[in-house]
Short mmCIF file of C-alpha atoms in Angstrom, two decimals:
data_model
loop_
_atom_site.label_atom_id
_atom_site.label_comp_id
_atom_site.label_asym_id
_atom_site.label_seq_id
_atom_site.Cartn_x
_atom_site.Cartn_y
_atom_site.Cartn_z
CA UNK A 1 -14.50 50.02 29.95
CA UNK A 2 -14.17 46.27 30.32
CA UNK A 3 -13.75 44.12 27.20
CA UNK A 4 -14.89 40.53 27.40
CA UNK A 5 -13.17 38.02 25.10
CA UNK A 6 -15.01 34.77 24.46
CA UNK A 7 -12.86 31.65 24.48
CA UNK A 8 -13.90 28.71 22.32
CA UNK A 9 -12.79 25.34 23.60
CA UNK A 10 -11.04 23.14 21.02
CA UNK A 11 -13.02 20.24 19.62
CA UNK A 12 -11.95 16.89 21.04
CA UNK A 13 -11.29 14.19 18.42
CA UNK A 14 -9.54 10.84 18.55
CA UNK A 15 -6.94 9.37 16.20
CA UNK A 16 -6.44 5.59 16.39
CA UNK A 17 -2.96 4.48 15.32
CA UNK A 18 -2.26 1.05 13.80
CA UNK A 19 0.73 0.26 16.05
CA UNK A 20 2.72 1.50 19.03
CA UNK A 21 4.43 4.90 19.06
CA UNK A 22 7.46 5.16 16.79
CA UNK A 23 8.59 7.37 13.89
CA UNK A 24 5.93 5.69 11.76
CA UNK A 25 3.48 8.14 13.40
CA UNK A 26 5.86 11.08 13.84
CA UNK A 27 3.81 13.50 11.74
CA UNK A 28 0.73 13.12 13.93
CA UNK A 29 2.80 13.34 17.10
CA UNK A 30 4.57 16.51 15.96
CA UNK A 31 1.27 18.08 14.86
CA UNK A 32 0.14 17.62 18.45
CA UNK A 33 3.42 18.61 20.10
CA UNK A 34 3.95 21.75 18.00
CA UNK A 35 0.36 22.90 18.43
CA UNK A 36 -0.69 22.53 14.78
CA UNK A 37 -3.92 20.78 15.76
CA UNK A 38 -4.60 23.29 18.52
CA UNK A 39 -4.11 26.24 16.14
CA UNK A 40 -7.00 24.93 14.06
CA UNK A 41 -9.22 24.28 17.07
CA UNK A 42 -8.65 20.55 17.51
CA UNK A 43 -7.73 18.70 20.68
CA UNK A 44 -6.47 15.40 19.26
CA UNK A 45 -6.15 12.32 21.45
CA UNK A 46 -3.66 9.85 19.99
CA UNK A 47 -4.40 6.21 20.73
CA UNK A 48 -1.88 3.43 20.32
CA UNK A 49 -2.68 0.06 18.75
CA UNK A 50 -5.27 -2.01 20.61
CA UNK A 51 -5.69 -5.58 19.44
CA UNK A 52 -9.11 -5.90 21.12
CA UNK A 53 -10.95 -3.47 18.83
CA UNK A 54 -12.04 -3.52 15.20
CA UNK A 55 -11.05 -0.07 14.02
CA UNK A 56 -13.45 0.39 11.09
CA UNK A 57 -16.36 -0.73 13.26
CA UNK A 58 -15.33 1.68 16.02
CA UNK A 59 -15.23 4.46 13.43
CA UNK A 60 -18.71 3.62 12.15
CA UNK A 61 -20.06 3.55 15.71
CA UNK A 62 -18.51 6.95 16.45
CA UNK A 63 -16.23 5.67 19.21
CA UNK A 64 -13.22 7.08 17.35
CA UNK A 65 -13.10 9.87 14.77
CA UNK A 66 -10.02 9.20 12.63
CA UNK A 67 -7.68 6.27 12.15
CA UNK A 68 -4.45 5.23 10.48
CA UNK A 69 -4.81 1.98 8.57
CA UNK A 70 -3.21 0.01 5.78
CA UNK A 71 -4.40 -0.79 2.27
CA UNK A 72 -6.97 -3.25 3.61
CA UNK A 73 -9.38 -0.35 4.04
CA UNK A 74 -9.58 -0.36 0.20
CA UNK A 75 -10.94 -3.92 0.38
CA UNK A 76 -13.36 -2.86 3.12
CA UNK A 77 -14.68 -0.05 0.92
CA UNK A 78 -15.21 -2.51 -1.96
CA UNK A 79 -17.24 -4.63 0.47
CA UNK A 80 -19.49 -1.68 1.32
CA UNK A 81 -17.82 0.01 4.30
CA UNK A 82 -18.53 3.81 4.13
CA UNK A 83 -14.91 4.93 4.60
CA UNK A 84 -13.08 7.99 3.28
CA UNK A 85 -9.34 8.12 2.54
CA UNK A 86 -7.78 11.46 3.51
CA UNK A 87 -4.05 11.09 2.87
CA UNK A 88 -1.38 8.49 2.19
CA UNK A 89 1.30 8.71 4.86
CA UNK A 90 3.67 6.61 2.73
CA UNK A 91 3.53 6.44 -1.05
CA UNK A 92 5.26 3.05 -0.90
CA UNK A 93 4.58 0.29 1.57
CA UNK A 94 7.51 -0.44 3.93
CA UNK A 95 6.33 -4.06 4.27
CA UNK A 96 8.91 -6.44 2.80
CA UNK A 97 10.20 -10.00 2.96
CA UNK A 98 13.45 -10.24 4.95
CA UNK A 99 16.05 -12.98 4.84
CA UNK A 100 19.64 -13.45 5.94
CA UNK A 101 21.95 -12.74 3.01
CA UNK A 102 24.24 -15.61 4.05
CA UNK A 103 21.50 -18.04 2.96
CA UNK A 104 19.52 -16.23 0.26
CA UNK A 105 20.69 -14.11 -2.67
CA UNK A 106 17.72 -13.96 -5.05
CA UNK A 107 13.97 -14.53 -5.23
CA UNK A 108 14.62 -17.95 -6.80
CA UNK A 109 16.50 -18.98 -3.65
CA UNK A 110 13.22 -18.71 -1.71
CA UNK A 111 11.78 -21.72 -3.51
CA UNK A 112 10.93 -24.39 -0.91
CA UNK A 113 11.94 -22.15 2.01
CA UNK A 114 9.95 -21.58 5.20
CA UNK A 115 8.45 -18.11 5.60
CA UNK A 116 7.03 -16.45 8.69
CA UNK A 117 4.40 -14.46 6.82
CA UNK A 118 1.81 -12.07 8.20
CA UNK A 119 -1.52 -13.83 7.52
CA UNK A 120 -3.36 -10.51 7.37
CA UNK A 121 -3.48 -7.84 4.69
CA UNK A 122 0.20 -6.88 4.98
CA UNK A 123 1.09 -10.23 3.46
CA UNK A 124 -1.05 -9.77 0.31
CA UNK A 125 1.62 -7.97 -1.72
CA UNK A 126 4.27 -10.48 -0.71
CA UNK A 127 2.03 -13.42 -1.60
CA UNK A 128 1.25 -11.84 -4.97
CA UNK A 129 4.99 -11.35 -5.58
CA UNK A 130 5.73 -15.00 -4.76
CA UNK A 131 2.76 -16.46 -6.63
CA UNK A 132 3.37 -14.44 -9.80
CA UNK A 133 6.93 -15.78 -9.88
CA UNK A 134 5.80 -19.36 -9.13
CA UNK A 135 7.79 -19.50 -5.90
CA UNK A 136 6.52 -22.43 -3.84
CA UNK A 137 7.22 -22.06 -0.13
CA UNK A 138 6.14 -23.19 3.32
CA UNK A 139 4.08 -20.79 5.45
CA UNK A 140 4.22 -20.70 9.25
CA UNK A 141 2.27 -18.45 11.59
CA UNK A 142 4.06 -15.24 12.42
CA UNK A 143 4.69 -14.52 16.10
CA UNK A 144 6.05 -11.00 15.39
CA UNK A 145 9.50 -11.72 16.81
CA UNK A 146 12.78 -12.33 15.01
CA UNK A 147 13.82 -15.27 17.16
CA UNK A 148 12.85 -17.97 14.66
CA UNK A 149 14.66 -16.19 11.82
CA UNK A 150 17.80 -15.76 13.90
CA UNK A 151 17.75 -19.38 15.08
CA UNK A 152 17.14 -20.70 11.57
CA UNK A 153 13.74 -22.17 12.38
CA UNK A 154 12.36 -20.07 9.51
CA UNK A 155 14.23 -18.81 6.45
CA UNK A 156 12.41 -15.52 5.87
CA UNK A 157 10.31 -13.07 7.85
CA UNK A 158 7.78 -10.48 6.70
CA UNK A 159 8.34 -7.15 8.39
CA UNK A 160 8.96 -3.43 8.05
CA UNK A 161 11.92 -2.17 6.03
CA UNK A 162 12.23 0.61 8.62
CA UNK A 163 12.58 -1.71 11.64
CA UNK A 164 13.71 -5.32 11.38
CA UNK A 165 16.78 -4.86 9.13
CA UNK A 166 18.18 -2.40 11.69
CA UNK A 167 17.61 -4.82 14.58
CA UNK A 168 19.32 -7.66 12.70
CA UNK A 169 22.24 -5.45 11.71
CA UNK A 170 22.76 -4.52 15.36
CA UNK A 171 23.11 -8.26 16.01
CA UNK A 172 25.80 -8.53 13.35
CA UNK A 173 23.55 -10.18 10.75
CA UNK A 174 23.43 -9.03 7.13
CA UNK A 175 20.01 -9.08 5.50
CA UNK A 176 18.46 -9.16 2.05
CA UNK A 177 14.99 -7.74 1.42
CA UNK A 178 12.40 -8.38 -1.27
CA UNK A 179 9.85 -5.63 -1.88
CA UNK A 180 6.62 -6.37 -3.79
CA UNK A 181 7.08 -2.98 -5.48
CA UNK A 182 10.10 -4.28 -7.37
CA UNK A 183 7.91 -7.02 -8.86
CA UNK A 184 4.98 -4.85 -9.92
CA UNK A 185 2.84 -4.89 -6.77
CA UNK A 186 3.08 -1.36 -5.43
CA UNK A 187 0.76 -0.51 -2.51
CA UNK A 188 0.42 2.50 -0.26
CA UNK A 189 1.77 2.40 3.25
CA UNK A 190 -0.32 3.91 6.06
CA UNK A 191 -3.48 5.82 5.14
CA UNK A 192 -5.28 8.41 7.28
CA UNK A 193 -9.01 7.81 6.98
CA UNK A 194 -12.44 8.47 8.48
CA UNK A 195 -16.09 7.74 7.66
CA UNK A 196 -18.53 9.24 5.18
CA UNK A 197 -20.72 10.16 8.16
CA UNK A 198 -17.88 12.15 9.75
CA UNK A 199 -17.25 13.96 6.48
CA UNK A 200 -20.94 14.78 6.03
CA UNK A 201 -21.55 15.99 9.59
CA UNK A 202 -18.16 17.62 10.33
CA UNK A 203 -16.46 18.59 7.04
CA UNK A 204 -14.48 21.37 8.70
CA UNK A 205 -12.99 18.95 11.24
CA UNK A 206 -11.90 16.64 8.42
CA UNK A 207 -10.26 19.56 6.59
CA UNK A 208 -8.50 20.74 9.76
CA UNK A 209 -7.31 17.23 10.62
CA UNK A 210 -5.83 16.85 7.15
CA UNK A 211 -4.09 20.24 7.12
CA UNK A 212 -2.56 19.94 10.59
CA UNK A 213 -1.47 16.32 10.02
CA UNK A 214 0.20 17.08 6.68
CA UNK A 215 1.94 20.06 8.28
CA UNK A 216 3.08 17.76 11.09
CA UNK A 217 4.64 15.32 8.63
CA UNK A 218 6.41 18.11 6.76
CA UNK A 219 7.78 19.37 10.07
CA UNK A 220 8.92 15.90 11.16
CA UNK A 221 10.92 15.36 7.97
CA UNK A 222 12.36 18.88 8.01
CA UNK A 223 13.37 18.58 11.69
CA UNK A 224 14.25 14.91 12.20
CA UNK A 225 16.56 15.33 15.21
CA UNK A 226 14.03 17.40 17.17
CA UNK A 227 11.34 14.87 16.27
CA UNK A 228 13.52 11.92 17.32
CA UNK A 229 14.26 13.57 20.66
CA UNK A 230 10.55 14.10 21.40
CA UNK A 231 9.73 10.52 20.40
CA UNK A 232 12.58 9.17 22.50
CA UNK A 233 11.61 11.17 25.61
CA UNK A 234 7.80 11.14 25.47
CA UNK A 235 6.51 8.56 22.97
CA UNK A 236 8.70 5.51 23.38
CA UNK A 237 6.46 2.58 24.27
CA UNK A 238 8.72 0.25 22.28
CA UNK A 239 11.87 1.49 24.09
CA UNK A 240 13.67 2.29 20.86
CA UNK A 241 17.13 3.80 20.83
CA UNK A 242 17.77 7.11 19.10
CA UNK A 243 19.78 5.23 16.49
CA UNK A 244 16.80 2.97 15.75
CA UNK A 245 14.46 5.97 15.49
CA UNK A 246 16.95 7.72 13.21
CA UNK A 247 17.18 4.68 10.92
CA UNK A 248 13.39 4.48 10.85
CA UNK A 249 13.10 8.19 10.02
CA UNK A 250 15.58 8.00 7.14
CA UNK A 251 13.94 4.90 5.68
CA UNK A 252 10.36 6.14 5.92
CA UNK A 253 11.19 9.56 4.46
CA UNK A 254 12.35 7.82 1.26
CA UNK A 255 8.99 6.03 1.05
CA UNK A 256 6.81 9.00 1.99
CA UNK A 257 6.87 11.14 -1.13
CA UNK A 258 8.36 14.02 0.87
CA UNK A 259 9.47 16.71 -1.55
CA UNK A 260 7.14 15.51 -4.32
CA UNK A 261 3.72 14.10 -3.47
CA UNK A 262 3.54 13.69 0.31
CA UNK A 263 0.01 12.69 1.33
CA UNK A 264 -1.30 12.10 -2.17
CA UNK A 265 -3.95 9.49 -2.96
CA UNK A 266 -4.91 8.77 -6.59
CA UNK A 267 -7.80 6.71 -7.94
CA UNK A 268 -5.73 4.77 -10.54
CA UNK A 269 -3.36 3.63 -7.80
CA UNK A 270 -6.25 2.77 -5.47
CA UNK A 271 -7.89 0.63 -8.17
CA UNK A 272 -4.58 -1.07 -8.93
CA UNK A 273 -4.34 -2.13 -5.27
CA UNK A 274 -8.01 -3.15 -5.39
CA UNK A 275 -7.31 -5.54 -8.25
CA UNK A 276 -4.61 -7.26 -6.21
CA UNK A 277 -7.13 -7.87 -3.42
CA UNK A 278 -9.69 -9.12 -5.93
CA UNK A 279 -7.28 -11.74 -7.26
CA UNK A 280 -5.60 -12.73 -4.00
CA UNK A 281 -8.45 -12.67 -1.46
CA UNK A 282 -11.76 -14.44 -2.00
CA UNK A 283 -14.76 -12.22 -1.52
CA UNK A 284 -17.44 -10.16 -3.22
CA UNK A 285 -16.07 -6.76 -4.23
CA UNK A 286 -17.53 -3.73 -5.98
CA UNK A 287 -14.86 -1.41 -7.36
CA UNK A 288 -17.47 1.28 -8.08
CA UNK A 289 -17.52 2.09 -4.35
CA UNK A 290 -13.93 3.31 -4.72
CA UNK A 291 -15.00 6.26 -6.89
CA UNK A 292 -16.09 8.11 -3.74
CA UNK A 293 -13.29 6.88 -1.49
CA UNK A 294 -10.72 9.66 -1.94
CA UNK A 295 -11.50 12.90 -0.14
CA UNK A 296 -10.10 16.10 -1.67
CA UNK A 297 -9.38 19.13 0.56
CA UNK A 298 -11.41 22.24 -0.20
CA UNK A 299 -8.27 24.34 -0.07
CA UNK A 300 -5.31 22.12 -1.01
CA UNK A 301 -2.04 22.87 0.72
CA UNK A 302 0.70 23.74 -1.73
CA UNK A 303 4.01 22.35 -0.44
CA UNK A 304 6.62 24.98 0.39
CA UNK A 305 9.50 22.90 -0.94
CA UNK A 306 8.72 23.43 -4.66
CA UNK A 307 7.51 26.21 -6.91
CA UNK A 308 4.32 26.04 -8.97
CA UNK A 309 5.92 24.69 -12.13
CA UNK A 310 7.94 22.00 -10.34
CA UNK A 311 4.88 20.89 -8.39
CA UNK A 312 2.68 20.66 -11.48
CA UNK A 313 5.34 18.78 -13.46
CA UNK A 314 5.87 16.32 -10.60
CA UNK A 315 2.12 15.83 -10.26
CA UNK A 316 1.73 15.08 -13.98
CA UNK A 317 4.68 12.68 -13.99
CA UNK A 318 3.31 10.86 -10.95
CA UNK A 319 -0.17 10.55 -12.47
CA UNK A 320 1.31 9.16 -15.68
CA UNK A 321 3.51 6.75 -13.72
CA UNK A 322 0.50 5.62 -11.68
CA UNK A 323 -1.48 4.88 -14.84
CA UNK A 324 1.42 2.90 -16.32
CA UNK A 325 1.95 0.96 -13.09
CA UNK A 326 -1.77 0.21 -12.88
CA UNK A 327 -1.73 -1.33 -16.37
CA UNK A 328 1.40 -3.34 -15.56
CA UNK A 329 -0.06 -4.72 -12.34
CA UNK A 330 -3.40 -5.51 -13.95
CA UNK A 331 -1.71 -7.28 -16.85
CA UNK A 332 0.33 -9.39 -14.43
CA UNK A 333 -2.77 -10.28 -12.46
CA UNK A 334 -4.62 -11.34 -15.60
CA UNK A 335 -1.63 -13.44 -16.65
CA UNK A 336 -1.51 -14.98 -13.18
CA UNK A 337 -5.18 -15.86 -13.41
CA UNK A 338 -4.83 -17.32 -16.90
CA UNK A 339 -1.93 -19.64 -16.06
CA UNK A 340 -4.00 -20.97 -13.16
CA UNK A 341 -6.92 -21.76 -15.49
CA UNK A 342 -7.26 -25.54 -15.93
CA UNK A 343 -8.69 -25.25 -19.47
CA UNK A 344 -5.79 -23.00 -20.46
CA UNK A 345 -3.25 -25.43 -19.03
CA UNK A 346 -4.82 -28.36 -20.91
CA UNK A 347 -5.04 -26.40 -24.18
CA UNK A 348 -1.31 -25.74 -24.03
CA UNK A 349 -0.39 -29.19 -22.70
CA UNK A 350 -2.30 -31.10 -25.38
CA UNK A 351 -1.84 -28.52 -28.16
CA UNK A 352 -5.63 -28.41 -28.44
CA UNK A 353 -6.99 -24.82 -28.73
CA UNK A 354 -10.59 -26.05 -28.69
CA UNK A 355 -10.25 -26.60 -24.94
CA UNK A 356 -10.24 -22.86 -24.22
CA UNK A 357 -12.78 -20.14 -25.10
CA UNK A 358 -10.77 -16.93 -25.48
CA UNK A 359 -13.82 -14.92 -26.54
CA UNK A 360 -15.53 -15.76 -23.25
CA UNK A 361 -12.44 -14.70 -21.27
CA UNK A 362 -12.39 -11.36 -23.11
CA UNK A 363 -16.11 -10.89 -22.43
CA UNK A 364 -15.69 -11.71 -18.72
CA UNK A 365 -12.88 -9.15 -18.41
CA UNK A 366 -15.01 -6.55 -20.17
CA UNK A 367 -17.88 -7.10 -17.72
CA UNK A 368 -15.92 -7.53 -14.46
CA UNK A 369 -12.82 -5.35 -14.71
CA UNK A 370 -11.41 -2.10 -16.08
CA UNK A 371 -9.95 -3.95 -19.05
CA UNK A 372 -11.72 -2.99 -22.27
CA UNK A 373 -11.31 -4.59 -25.72
CA UNK A 374 -8.70 -7.12 -24.59
CA UNK A 375 -7.58 -9.63 -27.24
CA UNK A 376 -5.82 -12.89 -26.46
CA UNK A 377 -3.51 -15.05 -28.53
CA UNK A 378 -1.96 -18.42 -27.66
CA UNK A 379 1.55 -18.75 -29.10
CA UNK A 380 3.79 -21.81 -28.95
CA UNK A 381 7.40 -21.52 -27.85
CA UNK A 382 8.34 -21.82 -31.55
CA UNK A 383 6.35 -18.70 -32.43
CA UNK A 384 3.34 -20.45 -33.99
CA UNK A 385 -0.07 -18.88 -33.36
CA UNK A 386 -2.18 -21.58 -31.72
CA UNK A 387 -5.36 -19.54 -31.37
CA UNK A 388 -6.63 -15.94 -31.51
CA UNK A 389 -9.67 -14.54 -29.73
CA UNK A 390 -10.61 -12.19 -32.59
CA UNK A 391 -10.30 -14.47 -35.61
CA UNK A 392 -10.27 -18.13 -36.64
CA UNK A 393 -6.84 -17.80 -38.23
CA UNK A 394 -4.22 -20.09 -36.69
CA UNK A 395 -1.07 -22.05 -37.45
CA UNK A 396 0.92 -19.15 -38.91
CA UNK A 397 4.41 -18.18 -37.75
CA UNK A 398 4.85 -14.86 -35.92
CA UNK A 399 8.65 -14.87 -35.93
CA UNK A 400 8.89 -12.32 -38.73
CA UNK A 401 6.40 -9.82 -37.29
CA UNK A 402 7.04 -10.17 -33.55
CA UNK A 403 10.55 -9.17 -32.47
CA UNK A 404 9.76 -9.98 -28.83
CA UNK A 405 9.05 -13.60 -29.79
CA UNK A 406 12.14 -13.83 -31.96
CA UNK A 407 14.25 -12.83 -28.97
#
C-alpha cells in the first residue's frame, strides 16, 4: 500500500522594516531564522528600509502585507487611513535628544542652542518636550550623521538611545540624553501593523504573523548572544560590531516591556499619543477612527515568564498607569495651548478677565476632545482668583483653601 501525503506550500507574505537590519528588528529576524513563521505556514520576506516608497500606500495597494512603523501611523489613522495596529515592539520610544555632557547638564542649558532635529514624526515628542518647557532653540536639518555634533557645529542631535550614545562613547565622548517620556510625552516605539483589508480577507495570516513575531521577540531577549551572532553574521547591513549590537539589545530590552507587557497596545495610550499629534502637527484629525485601530488576537498568547496572577496584576497596573499618564499628558497639552492663547496672555498681562471667555474654552474642549466637564480658574501669583469659568465670583484669596498655591 502506498500512502500519499499532501504538502501545503507556505503562504508568502512581506514585512517592510522601517530601517536597516540591526537588533531593532531582532524578533522578526529570529522568528524567520528559528522557523517560527514556517511552523505556522508563513514564508516571510523581510525588506529593509527603502526611502523611495511610501509604506502605508504600498500596504493599501497590496504591494506589501505587513510593516513596522512608528507612532505616525496613529496620525495616519486619524486622517482616514484604514490601518490596524497589531503589536508594540517597544513600549517606550528609544528616540531621544543627545548632547555632549561637557557642554550641557540640564534641559535649561538647551535654551538658545542649535539642534539637529528629525523633521519627521520622530521629532514630535522632542518638540513637545521643548515647547512645553519654553525652551527656545535653533533647528537645523538633520543629515543623520554625528559629524556636526562631534565638531560642535550643532549642540544636540536627535537619535536612538540604543545607537548614538554607544558610538559617541567609543569615541571617548560622554553624553547626556533627554527623553520626552521624562517630561510627560510617552510614545510607543516601533509598531507592527497592517491594513483593515488584510485583516478582513486574511484574518488567519494576521493571527499567525502576530504569534510568530511575538515568539521571535521573546526568543531574541531570552537568547541575546545567539541572536547577536546571527545578526552579526547574516543581517549586518550597517556593519555593526558585536559590542554595538549587544549595547543595542540591552537598551531595547529595557524599553520593550519584556517580562511584563511585551507587544501590548492600549487605546488610552494610543489616544494620548494622538493628542500630542493634534496639538503639535496641523491637520484635520478624527480620533474616533482610533477605536478600531487596535487588533486583538483571537487566542492571546500568555507569556511563559509569569504566572496567571502576576500577569493579571501587571496588566491592571499598566492599564491604570496608562490612564494616569494619558490625563497628565492631556493636561499638559491643554496648558500649553492656553499659554499660547493671545486673549489669555492679554487677560493676565493687563489684569483684565473680560478679555478671555473661559466658558467657551470649556465648551470647545467638551466638543473636540476627551475632556469632559473641565472648569478653569485664573489665579494671580498672590493667590487671588481673577476669574472662574463656573461662577461670576472673583477677587477672593485662595491661600487658605489651596495648599498648592500657598507653597
